[in-house]
PDB file of C-alpha atoms in Angstrom:
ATOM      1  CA  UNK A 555    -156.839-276.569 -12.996  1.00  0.00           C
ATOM      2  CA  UNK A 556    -155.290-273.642 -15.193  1.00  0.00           C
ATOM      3  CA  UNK A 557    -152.067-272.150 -14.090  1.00  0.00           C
ATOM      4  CA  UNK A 558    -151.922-269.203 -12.182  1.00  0.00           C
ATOM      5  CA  UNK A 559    -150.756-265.813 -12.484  1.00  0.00           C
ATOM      6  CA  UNK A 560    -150.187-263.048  -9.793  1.00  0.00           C
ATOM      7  CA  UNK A 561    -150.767-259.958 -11.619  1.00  0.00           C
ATOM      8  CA  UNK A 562    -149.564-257.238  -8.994  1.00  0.00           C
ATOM      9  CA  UNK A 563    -149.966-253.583  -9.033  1.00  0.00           C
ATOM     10  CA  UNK A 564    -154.028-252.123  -9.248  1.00  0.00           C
ATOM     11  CA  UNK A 565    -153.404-250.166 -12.332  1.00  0.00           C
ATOM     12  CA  UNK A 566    -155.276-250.510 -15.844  1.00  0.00           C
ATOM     13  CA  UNK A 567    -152.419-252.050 -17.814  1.00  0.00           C
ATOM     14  CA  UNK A 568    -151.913-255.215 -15.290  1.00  0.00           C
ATOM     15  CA  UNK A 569    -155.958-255.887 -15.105  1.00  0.00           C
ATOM     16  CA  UNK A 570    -156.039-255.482 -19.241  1.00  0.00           C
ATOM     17  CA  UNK A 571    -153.106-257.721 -19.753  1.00  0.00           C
ATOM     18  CA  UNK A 572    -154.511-260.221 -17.233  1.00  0.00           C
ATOM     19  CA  UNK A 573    -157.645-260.544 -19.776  1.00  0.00           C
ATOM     20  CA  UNK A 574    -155.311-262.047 -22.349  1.00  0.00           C
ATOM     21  CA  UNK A 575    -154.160-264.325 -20.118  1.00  0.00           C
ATOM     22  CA  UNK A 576    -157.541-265.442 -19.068  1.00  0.00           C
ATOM     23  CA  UNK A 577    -158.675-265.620 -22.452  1.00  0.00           C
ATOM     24  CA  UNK A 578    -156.012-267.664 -23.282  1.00  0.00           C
ATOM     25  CA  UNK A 579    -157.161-270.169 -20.877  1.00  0.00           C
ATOM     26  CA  UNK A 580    -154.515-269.106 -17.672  1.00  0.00           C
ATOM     27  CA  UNK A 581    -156.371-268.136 -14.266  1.00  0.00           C
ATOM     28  CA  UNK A 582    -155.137-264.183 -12.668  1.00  0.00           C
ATOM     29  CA  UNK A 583    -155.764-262.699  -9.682  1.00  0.00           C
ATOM     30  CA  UNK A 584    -154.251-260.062  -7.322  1.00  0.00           C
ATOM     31  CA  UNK A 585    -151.278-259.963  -4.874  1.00  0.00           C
ATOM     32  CA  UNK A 586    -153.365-262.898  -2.367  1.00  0.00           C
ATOM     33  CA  UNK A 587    -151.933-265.434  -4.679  1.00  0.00           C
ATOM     34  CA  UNK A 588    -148.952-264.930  -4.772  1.00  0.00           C
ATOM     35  CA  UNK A 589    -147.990-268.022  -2.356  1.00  0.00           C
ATOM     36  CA  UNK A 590    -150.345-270.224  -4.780  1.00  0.00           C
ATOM     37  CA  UNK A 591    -148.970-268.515  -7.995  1.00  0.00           C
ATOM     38  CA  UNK A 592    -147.230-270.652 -10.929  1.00  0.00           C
ATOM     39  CA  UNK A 593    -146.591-266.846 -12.321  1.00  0.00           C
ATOM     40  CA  UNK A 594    -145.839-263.597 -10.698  1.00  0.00           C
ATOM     41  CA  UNK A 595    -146.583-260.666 -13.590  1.00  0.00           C
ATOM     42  CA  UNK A 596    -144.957-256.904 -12.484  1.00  0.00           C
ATOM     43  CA  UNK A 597    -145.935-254.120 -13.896  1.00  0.00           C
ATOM     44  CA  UNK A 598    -143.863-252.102 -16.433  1.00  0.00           C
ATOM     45  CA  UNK A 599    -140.760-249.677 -15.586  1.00  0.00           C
ATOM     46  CA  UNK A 600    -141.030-250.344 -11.682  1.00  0.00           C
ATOM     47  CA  UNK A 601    -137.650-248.402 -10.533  1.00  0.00           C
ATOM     48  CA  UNK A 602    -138.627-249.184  -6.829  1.00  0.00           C
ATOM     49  CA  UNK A 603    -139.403-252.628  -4.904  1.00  0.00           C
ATOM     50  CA  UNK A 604    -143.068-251.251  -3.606  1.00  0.00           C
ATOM     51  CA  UNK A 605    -144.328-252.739   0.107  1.00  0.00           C
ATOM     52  CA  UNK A 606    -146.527-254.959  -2.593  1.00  0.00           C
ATOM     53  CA  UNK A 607    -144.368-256.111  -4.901  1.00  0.00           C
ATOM     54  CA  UNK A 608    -142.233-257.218  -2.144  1.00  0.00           C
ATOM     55  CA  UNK A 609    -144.851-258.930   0.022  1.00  0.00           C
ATOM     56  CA  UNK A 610    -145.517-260.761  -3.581  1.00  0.00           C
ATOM     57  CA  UNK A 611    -141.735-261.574  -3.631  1.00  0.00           C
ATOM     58  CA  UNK A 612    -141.401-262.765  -0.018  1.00  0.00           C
ATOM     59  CA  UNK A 613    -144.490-265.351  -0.361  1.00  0.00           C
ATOM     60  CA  UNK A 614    -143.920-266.771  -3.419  1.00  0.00           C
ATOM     61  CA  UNK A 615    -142.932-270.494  -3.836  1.00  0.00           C
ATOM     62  CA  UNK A 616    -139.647-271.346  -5.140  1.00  0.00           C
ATOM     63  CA  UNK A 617    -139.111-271.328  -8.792  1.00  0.00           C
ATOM     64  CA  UNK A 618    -142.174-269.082  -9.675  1.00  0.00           C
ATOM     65  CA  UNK A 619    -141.379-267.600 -12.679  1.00  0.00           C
ATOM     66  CA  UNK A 620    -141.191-263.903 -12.496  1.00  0.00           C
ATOM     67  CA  UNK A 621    -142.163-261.873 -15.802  1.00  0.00           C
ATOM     68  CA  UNK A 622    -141.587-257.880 -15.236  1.00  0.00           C
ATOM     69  CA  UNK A 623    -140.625-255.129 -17.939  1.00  0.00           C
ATOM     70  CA  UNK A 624    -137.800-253.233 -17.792  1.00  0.00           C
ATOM     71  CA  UNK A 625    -137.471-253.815 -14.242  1.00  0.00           C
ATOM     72  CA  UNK A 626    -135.058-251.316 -12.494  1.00  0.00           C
ATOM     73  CA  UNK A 627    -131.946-252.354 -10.687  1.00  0.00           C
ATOM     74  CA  UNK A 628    -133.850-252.631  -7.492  1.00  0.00           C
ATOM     75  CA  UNK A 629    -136.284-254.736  -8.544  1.00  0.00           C
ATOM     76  CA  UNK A 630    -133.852-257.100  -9.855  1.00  0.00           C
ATOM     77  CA  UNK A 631    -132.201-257.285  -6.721  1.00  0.00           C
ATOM     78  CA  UNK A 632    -135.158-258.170  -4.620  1.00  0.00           C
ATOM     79  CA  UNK A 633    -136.005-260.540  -7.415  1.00  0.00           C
ATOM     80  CA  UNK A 634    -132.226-262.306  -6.924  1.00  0.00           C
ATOM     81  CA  UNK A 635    -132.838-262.149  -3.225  1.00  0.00           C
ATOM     82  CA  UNK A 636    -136.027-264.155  -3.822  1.00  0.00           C
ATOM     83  CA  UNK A 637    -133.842-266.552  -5.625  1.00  0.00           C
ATOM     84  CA  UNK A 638    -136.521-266.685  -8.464  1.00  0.00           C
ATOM     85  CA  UNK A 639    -136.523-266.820 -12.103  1.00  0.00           C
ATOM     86  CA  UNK A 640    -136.783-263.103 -14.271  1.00  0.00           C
ATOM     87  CA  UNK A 641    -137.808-262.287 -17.527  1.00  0.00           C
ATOM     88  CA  UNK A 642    -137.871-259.207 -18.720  1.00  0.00           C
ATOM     89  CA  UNK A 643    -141.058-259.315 -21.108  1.00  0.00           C
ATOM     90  CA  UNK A 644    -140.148-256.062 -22.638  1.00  0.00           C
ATOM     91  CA  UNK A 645    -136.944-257.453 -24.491  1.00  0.00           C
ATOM     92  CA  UNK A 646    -139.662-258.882 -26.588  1.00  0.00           C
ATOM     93  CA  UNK A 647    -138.827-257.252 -29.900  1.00  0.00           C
ATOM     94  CA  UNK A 648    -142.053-257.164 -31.213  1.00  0.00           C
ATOM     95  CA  UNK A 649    -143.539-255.468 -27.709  1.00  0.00           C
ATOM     96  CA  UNK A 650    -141.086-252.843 -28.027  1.00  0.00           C
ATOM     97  CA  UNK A 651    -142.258-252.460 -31.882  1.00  0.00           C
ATOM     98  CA  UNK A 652    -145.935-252.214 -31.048  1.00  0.00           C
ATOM     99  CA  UNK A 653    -145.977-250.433 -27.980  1.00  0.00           C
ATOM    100  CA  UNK A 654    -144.162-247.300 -30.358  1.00  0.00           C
ATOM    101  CA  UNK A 655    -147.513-247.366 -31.805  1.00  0.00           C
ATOM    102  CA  UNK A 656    -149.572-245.587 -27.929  1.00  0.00           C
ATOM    103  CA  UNK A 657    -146.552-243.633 -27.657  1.00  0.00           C
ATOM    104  CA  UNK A 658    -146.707-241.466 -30.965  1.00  0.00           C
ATOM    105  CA  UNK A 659    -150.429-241.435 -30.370  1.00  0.00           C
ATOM    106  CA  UNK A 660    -149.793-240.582 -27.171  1.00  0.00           C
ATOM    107  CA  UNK A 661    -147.245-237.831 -28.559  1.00  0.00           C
ATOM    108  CA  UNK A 662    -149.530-236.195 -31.060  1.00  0.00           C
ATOM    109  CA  UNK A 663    -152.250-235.681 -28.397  1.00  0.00           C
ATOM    110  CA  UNK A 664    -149.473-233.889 -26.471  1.00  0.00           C
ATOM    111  CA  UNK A 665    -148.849-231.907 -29.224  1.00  0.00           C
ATOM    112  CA  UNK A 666    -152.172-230.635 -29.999  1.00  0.00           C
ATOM    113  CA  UNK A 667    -152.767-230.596 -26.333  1.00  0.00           C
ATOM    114  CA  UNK A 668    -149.561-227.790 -26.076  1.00  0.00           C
ATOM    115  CA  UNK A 669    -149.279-225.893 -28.862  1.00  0.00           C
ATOM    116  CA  UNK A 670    -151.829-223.567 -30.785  1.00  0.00           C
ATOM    117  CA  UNK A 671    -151.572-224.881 -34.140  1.00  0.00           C
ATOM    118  CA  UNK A 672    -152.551-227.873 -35.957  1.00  0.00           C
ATOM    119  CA  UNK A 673    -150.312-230.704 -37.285  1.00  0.00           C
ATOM    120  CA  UNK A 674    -151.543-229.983 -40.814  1.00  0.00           C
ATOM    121  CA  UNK A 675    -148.960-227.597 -42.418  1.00  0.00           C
ATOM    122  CA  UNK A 676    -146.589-227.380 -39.207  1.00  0.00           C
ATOM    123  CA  UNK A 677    -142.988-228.121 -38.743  1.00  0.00           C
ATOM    124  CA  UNK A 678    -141.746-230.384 -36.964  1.00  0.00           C
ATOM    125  CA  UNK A 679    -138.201-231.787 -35.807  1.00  0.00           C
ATOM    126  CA  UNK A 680    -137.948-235.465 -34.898  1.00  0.00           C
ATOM    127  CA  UNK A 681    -134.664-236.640 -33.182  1.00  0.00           C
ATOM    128  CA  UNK A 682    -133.833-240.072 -33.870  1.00  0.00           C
ATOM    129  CA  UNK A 683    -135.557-243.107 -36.234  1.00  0.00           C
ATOM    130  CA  UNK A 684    -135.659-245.671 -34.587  1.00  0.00           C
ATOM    131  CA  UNK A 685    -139.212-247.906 -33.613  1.00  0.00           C
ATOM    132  CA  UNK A 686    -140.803-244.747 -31.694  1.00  0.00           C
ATOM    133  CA  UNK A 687    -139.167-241.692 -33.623  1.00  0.00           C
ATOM    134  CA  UNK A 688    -140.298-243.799 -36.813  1.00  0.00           C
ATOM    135  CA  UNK A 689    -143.936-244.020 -35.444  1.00  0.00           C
ATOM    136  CA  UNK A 690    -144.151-240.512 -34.407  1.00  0.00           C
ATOM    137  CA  UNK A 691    -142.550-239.080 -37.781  1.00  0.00           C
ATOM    138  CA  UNK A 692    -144.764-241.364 -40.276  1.00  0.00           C
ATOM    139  CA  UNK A 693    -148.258-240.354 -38.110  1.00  0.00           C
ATOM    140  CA  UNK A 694    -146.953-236.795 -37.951  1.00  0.00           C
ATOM    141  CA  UNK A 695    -146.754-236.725 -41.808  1.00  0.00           C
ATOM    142  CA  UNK A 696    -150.100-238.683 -42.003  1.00  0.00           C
ATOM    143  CA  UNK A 697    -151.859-235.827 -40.819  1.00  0.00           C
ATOM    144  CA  UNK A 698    -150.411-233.380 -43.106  1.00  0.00           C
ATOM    145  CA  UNK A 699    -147.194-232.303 -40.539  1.00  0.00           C
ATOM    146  CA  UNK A 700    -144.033-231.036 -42.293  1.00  0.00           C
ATOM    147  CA  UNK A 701    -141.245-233.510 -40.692  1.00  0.00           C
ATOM    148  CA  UNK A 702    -137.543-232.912 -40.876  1.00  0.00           C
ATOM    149  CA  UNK A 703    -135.780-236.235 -39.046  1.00  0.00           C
ATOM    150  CA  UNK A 704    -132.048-235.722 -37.826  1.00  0.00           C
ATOM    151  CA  UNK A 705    -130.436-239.007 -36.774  1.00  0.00           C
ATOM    152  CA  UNK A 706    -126.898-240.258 -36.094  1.00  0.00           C
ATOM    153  CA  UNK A 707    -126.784-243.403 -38.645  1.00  0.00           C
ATOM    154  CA  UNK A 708    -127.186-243.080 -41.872  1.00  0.00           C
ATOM    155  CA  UNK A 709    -129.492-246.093 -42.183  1.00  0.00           C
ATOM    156  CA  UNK A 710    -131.669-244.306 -40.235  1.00  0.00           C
ATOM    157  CA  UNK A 711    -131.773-241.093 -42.246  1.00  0.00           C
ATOM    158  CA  UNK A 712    -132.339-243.965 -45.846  1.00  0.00           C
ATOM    159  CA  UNK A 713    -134.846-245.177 -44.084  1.00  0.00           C
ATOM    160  CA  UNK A 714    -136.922-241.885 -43.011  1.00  0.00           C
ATOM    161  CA  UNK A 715    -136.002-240.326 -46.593  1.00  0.00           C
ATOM    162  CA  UNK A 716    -137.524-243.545 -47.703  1.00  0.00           C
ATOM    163  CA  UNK A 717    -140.889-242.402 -45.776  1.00  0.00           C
ATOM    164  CA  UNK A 718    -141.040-239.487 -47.478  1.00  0.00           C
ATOM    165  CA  UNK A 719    -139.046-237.621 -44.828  1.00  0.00           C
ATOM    166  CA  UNK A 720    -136.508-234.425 -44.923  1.00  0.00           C
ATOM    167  CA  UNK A 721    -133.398-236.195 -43.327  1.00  0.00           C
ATOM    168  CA  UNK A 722    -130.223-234.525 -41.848  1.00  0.00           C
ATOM    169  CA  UNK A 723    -127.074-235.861 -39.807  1.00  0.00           C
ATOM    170  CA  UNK A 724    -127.696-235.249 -35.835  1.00  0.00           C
ATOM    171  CA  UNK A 725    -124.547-232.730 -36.239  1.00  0.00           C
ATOM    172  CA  UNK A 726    -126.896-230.695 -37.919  1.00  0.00           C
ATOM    173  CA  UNK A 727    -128.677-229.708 -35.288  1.00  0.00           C
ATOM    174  CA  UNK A 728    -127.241-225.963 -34.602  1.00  0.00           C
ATOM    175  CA  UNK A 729    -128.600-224.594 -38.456  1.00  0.00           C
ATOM    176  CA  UNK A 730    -131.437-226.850 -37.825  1.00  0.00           C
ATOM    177  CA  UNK A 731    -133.002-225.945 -33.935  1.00  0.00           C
ATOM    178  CA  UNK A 732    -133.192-221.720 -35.204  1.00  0.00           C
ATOM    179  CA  UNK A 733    -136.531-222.870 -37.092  1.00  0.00           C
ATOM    180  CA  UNK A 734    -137.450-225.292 -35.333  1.00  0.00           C
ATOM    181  CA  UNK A 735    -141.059-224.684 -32.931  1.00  0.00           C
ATOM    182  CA  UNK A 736    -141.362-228.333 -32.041  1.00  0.00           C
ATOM    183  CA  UNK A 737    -138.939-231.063 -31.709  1.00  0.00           C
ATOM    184  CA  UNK A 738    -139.490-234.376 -30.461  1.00  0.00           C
ATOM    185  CA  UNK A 739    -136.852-236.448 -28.870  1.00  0.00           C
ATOM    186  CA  UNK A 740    -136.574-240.258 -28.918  1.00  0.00           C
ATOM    187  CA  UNK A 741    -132.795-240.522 -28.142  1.00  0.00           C
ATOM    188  CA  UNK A 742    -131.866-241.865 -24.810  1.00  0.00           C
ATOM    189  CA  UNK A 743    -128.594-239.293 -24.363  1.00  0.00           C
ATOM    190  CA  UNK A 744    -127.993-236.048 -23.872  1.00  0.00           C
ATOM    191  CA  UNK A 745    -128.776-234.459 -27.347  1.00  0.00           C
ATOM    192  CA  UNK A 746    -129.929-231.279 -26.027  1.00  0.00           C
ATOM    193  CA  UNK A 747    -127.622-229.568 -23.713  1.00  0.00           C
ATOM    194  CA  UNK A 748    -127.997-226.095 -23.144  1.00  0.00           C
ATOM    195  CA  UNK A 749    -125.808-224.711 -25.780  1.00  0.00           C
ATOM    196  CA  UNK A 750    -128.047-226.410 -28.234  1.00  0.00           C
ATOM    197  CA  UNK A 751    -131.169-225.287 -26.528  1.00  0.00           C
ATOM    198  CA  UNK A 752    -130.899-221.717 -26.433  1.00  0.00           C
ATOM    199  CA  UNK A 753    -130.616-221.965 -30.148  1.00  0.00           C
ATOM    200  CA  UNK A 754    -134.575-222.397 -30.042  1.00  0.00           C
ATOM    201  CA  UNK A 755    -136.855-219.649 -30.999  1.00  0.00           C
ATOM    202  CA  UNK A 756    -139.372-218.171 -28.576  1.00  0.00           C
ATOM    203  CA  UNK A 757    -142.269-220.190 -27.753  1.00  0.00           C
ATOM    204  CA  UNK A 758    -140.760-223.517 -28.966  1.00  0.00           C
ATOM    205  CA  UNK A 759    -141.717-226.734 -27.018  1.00  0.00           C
ATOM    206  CA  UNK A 760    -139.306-229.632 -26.963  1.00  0.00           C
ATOM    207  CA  UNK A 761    -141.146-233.248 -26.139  1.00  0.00           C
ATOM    208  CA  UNK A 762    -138.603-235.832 -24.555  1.00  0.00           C
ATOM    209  CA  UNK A 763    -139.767-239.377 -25.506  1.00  0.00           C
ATOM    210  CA  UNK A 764    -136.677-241.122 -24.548  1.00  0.00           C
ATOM    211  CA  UNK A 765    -136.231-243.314 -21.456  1.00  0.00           C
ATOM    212  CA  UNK A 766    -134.167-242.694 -19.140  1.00  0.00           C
ATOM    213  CA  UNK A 767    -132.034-240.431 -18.364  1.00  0.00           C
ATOM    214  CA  UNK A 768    -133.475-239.030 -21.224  1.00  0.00           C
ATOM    215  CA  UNK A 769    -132.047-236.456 -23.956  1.00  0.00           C
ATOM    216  CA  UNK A 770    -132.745-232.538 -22.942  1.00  0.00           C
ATOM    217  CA  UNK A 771    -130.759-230.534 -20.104  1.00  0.00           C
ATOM    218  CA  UNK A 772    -133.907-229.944 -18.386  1.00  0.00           C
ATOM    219  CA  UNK A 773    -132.464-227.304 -15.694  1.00  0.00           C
ATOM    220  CA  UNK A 774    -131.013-225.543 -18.465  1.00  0.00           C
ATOM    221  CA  UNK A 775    -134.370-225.863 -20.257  1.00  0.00           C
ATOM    222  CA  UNK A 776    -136.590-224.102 -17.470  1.00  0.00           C
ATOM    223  CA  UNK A 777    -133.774-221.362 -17.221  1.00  0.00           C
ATOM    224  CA  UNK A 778    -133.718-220.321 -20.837  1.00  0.00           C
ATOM    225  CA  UNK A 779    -137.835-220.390 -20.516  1.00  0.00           C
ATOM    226  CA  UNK A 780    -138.191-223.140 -22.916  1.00  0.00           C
ATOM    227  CA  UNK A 781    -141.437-225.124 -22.665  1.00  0.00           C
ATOM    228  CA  UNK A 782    -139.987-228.668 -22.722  1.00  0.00           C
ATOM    229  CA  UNK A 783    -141.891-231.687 -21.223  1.00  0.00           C
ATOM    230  CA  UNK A 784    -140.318-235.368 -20.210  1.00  0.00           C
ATOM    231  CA  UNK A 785    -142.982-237.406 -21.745  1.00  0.00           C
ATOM    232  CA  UNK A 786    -142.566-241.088 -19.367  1.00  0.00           C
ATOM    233  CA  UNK A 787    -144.665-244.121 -20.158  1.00  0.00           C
ATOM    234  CA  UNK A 788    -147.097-242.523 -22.029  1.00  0.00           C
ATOM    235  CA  UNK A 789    -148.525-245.924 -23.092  1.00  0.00           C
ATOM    236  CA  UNK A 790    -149.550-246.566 -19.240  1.00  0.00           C
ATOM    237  CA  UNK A 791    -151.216-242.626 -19.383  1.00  0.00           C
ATOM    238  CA  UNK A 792    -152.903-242.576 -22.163  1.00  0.00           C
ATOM    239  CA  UNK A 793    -153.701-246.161 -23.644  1.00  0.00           C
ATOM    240  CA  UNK A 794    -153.494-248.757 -20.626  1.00  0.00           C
ATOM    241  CA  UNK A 795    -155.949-250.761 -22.250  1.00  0.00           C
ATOM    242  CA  UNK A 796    -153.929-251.159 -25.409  1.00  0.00           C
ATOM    243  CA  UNK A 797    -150.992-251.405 -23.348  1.00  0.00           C
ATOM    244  CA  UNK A 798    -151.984-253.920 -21.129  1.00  0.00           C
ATOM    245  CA  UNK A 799    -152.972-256.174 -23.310  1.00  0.00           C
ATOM    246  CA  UNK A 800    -149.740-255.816 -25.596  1.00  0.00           C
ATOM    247  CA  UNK A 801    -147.990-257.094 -22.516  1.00  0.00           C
ATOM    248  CA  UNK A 802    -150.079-259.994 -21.755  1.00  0.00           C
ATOM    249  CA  UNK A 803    -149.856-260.733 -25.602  1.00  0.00           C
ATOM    250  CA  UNK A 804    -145.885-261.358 -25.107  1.00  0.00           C
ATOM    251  CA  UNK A 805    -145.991-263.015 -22.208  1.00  0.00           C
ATOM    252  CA  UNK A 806    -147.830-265.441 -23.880  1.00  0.00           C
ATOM    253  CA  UNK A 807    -145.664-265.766 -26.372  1.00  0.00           C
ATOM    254  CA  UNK A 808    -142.926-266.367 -23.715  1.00  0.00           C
ATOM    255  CA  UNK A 809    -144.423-268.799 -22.499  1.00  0.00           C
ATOM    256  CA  UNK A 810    -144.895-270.637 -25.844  1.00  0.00           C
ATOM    257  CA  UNK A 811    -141.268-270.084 -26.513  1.00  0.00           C
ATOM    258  CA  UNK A 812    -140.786-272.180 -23.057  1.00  0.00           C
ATOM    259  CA  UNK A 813    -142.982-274.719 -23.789  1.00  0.00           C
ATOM    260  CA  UNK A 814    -145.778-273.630 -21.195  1.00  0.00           C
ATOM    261  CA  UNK A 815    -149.596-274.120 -21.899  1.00  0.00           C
ATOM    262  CA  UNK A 816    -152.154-273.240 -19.626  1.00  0.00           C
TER     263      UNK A 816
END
C-alpha cells in the first residue's frame, strides 16, 4: 500500500497540493487519518494550534513526520508536545523562489484593483529586491510600469539596475516618497514609520507585502488618511491552486532528499 498523508485544514491550497502527492503515487486524505497517517501535511502560516490541527496532533502515531510552513511558535509547541518530527517545507529555497511568482501577480491585481490608472506609464516605488520585490518590479516593468527600486544592499540595487530598473539607497526614501503614488513594500521591518509616511502625496496607496510584523506604521497610516493595505498570503487568496501544488511539489522533494518513496 502507498504511504499516507494527512492533509489537514479544508482550504484549496491543502486539497491542490494533495494532488501532487497522489500523482506522485502517495495516498491523502483528511484529518480521519491522522492515527493511520505515515505523514501529517499543515497548512501554510498557521499562527494558532486550531481544535483540528490539534485533534490531528493528539492521534497521531509516534514518529509521524510532520511537514508545515512557516509554522508559528504555537504550532511548534504543540508539535514538540506531540514529540513528533517538523519540517518546515517553506525553508525550501526554491518554494520561497516560486511562490514570489502568485504574490506579484497577486500584487498587480491589487493594484489595478485600487488605483485608477493603469500600470502602463505609471510610477511606481518598490521597497526592497529580494525574491518577491524582484518579481513584482520585473512584471511591473513588463507591462509598461515606470519602477524606481530603493534597497539597503547594494547588490540588490546591481541587480535591479541590471533589470533595467531606477535604483536608489533605502536612505533615500525622504526625496523619494514626495512623488511617489504607489509604493510597494517587501521588507519585513519597519521602513515606513510615520515621519516617512506623511511625506506621501494625497491619494497615494502604500501595499505591504512583507511578513510579519510587516514594514508600514499602520495606525499612523489610517491617521494621516493614507490608503495603505497589509497584503498577507496572497498566494492562498488569489492562486491556491498554484499554491497548493507548489507546496506539495517540495514536499516531495523533501522527501527525496530523505530517502522516502511512496
Amino acid at each position: 500500500m502507498p504511504k499516507l498523508f494527512c492533509a489537514a485544514g479544508r482550504d484549496a491550497r491543502q486539497q491542490a497540493a494533495a494532488q501532487v502527492l497522489r500523482r506522485a503515487g502517495y495516498a491523502a486524505a483528511g484529518p480521519e487519518c491522522a492515527s493511520r497517517a505515515d505523514y501529517l501535511l499543515l497548512p501554510m502560516s498557521q499562527q494558532r494550534v486550531s481544535d483540528e490541527i490539534a485533534r490531528v496532533l493528539q492521534a497521531a502515531r509516534p514518529g509521524t513526520l510532520v511537514l508545515a510552513g512557516r509554522p508559528g511558535p504555537p504550532v511548534r509547541a504543540a508539535v514538540r508536545q506531540a514529540n513528533l518530527p517538523l519540517v518546515d517545507y517553506f525553508a525550501r529555497p526554491e518554494l520561497e523562489m516560486l511562490n514570489a511568482v502568485p504574490t506579484a501577480e497577486a500584487c498587480l491585481a491589487l493594484l489595478l484593483q485600487l488605483r485608477r490608472r493603469t500600470i502602463w506609464e505609471s510610477d511606481f516605488l518598490v521597497l526592497g529586491y529580494g525574491r518577491v520585490g524582484r518579481a513584482v518590479a520585473d512584471r511591473l516593468a513588463l507591462l509598461g510600469g515606470r519602477v524606481t527600486v530603493a534597497a539597503r544592499r547594494a547588490e540588490a540595487r546591481a541587480a535591479a539596475r541590471c533589470a533595467g530598473h531606477r535604483t536608489e539607497p533605502l536612505a533615500a526614501l525622504p526625496g523619494l516618497l514626495p512623488g511617489a503614488s504607489a509604493v510597494i513594500n517587501t521588507i519585513p521591518a519597519l521602513v515606513l514609520p510615520r515621519a516617512l509616511l506623511q511625506q506621501l502625496p494625497p491619494g497615494a496607496l502604500v501595499v505591504d507585502l512583507a511578513s510579519e510584523p510587516g514594514g508600514v506604521d499602520f495606525t499612523a497610516a489610517q491617521a494621516l488618511g493614507v490608503q495603505a493595505v497589509q497584503a498577507l498570503a496572497l498566494p492562498g487568496r488569489c492562486a491556491p491552486y498554484t499554491a497548493g501544488e507548489l507546496i506539495g511539489q517540495a514536499v516531495l522533494a523533501i522527501l527525496a532528499d530523505r530517502g522516502e518513496q511512496p
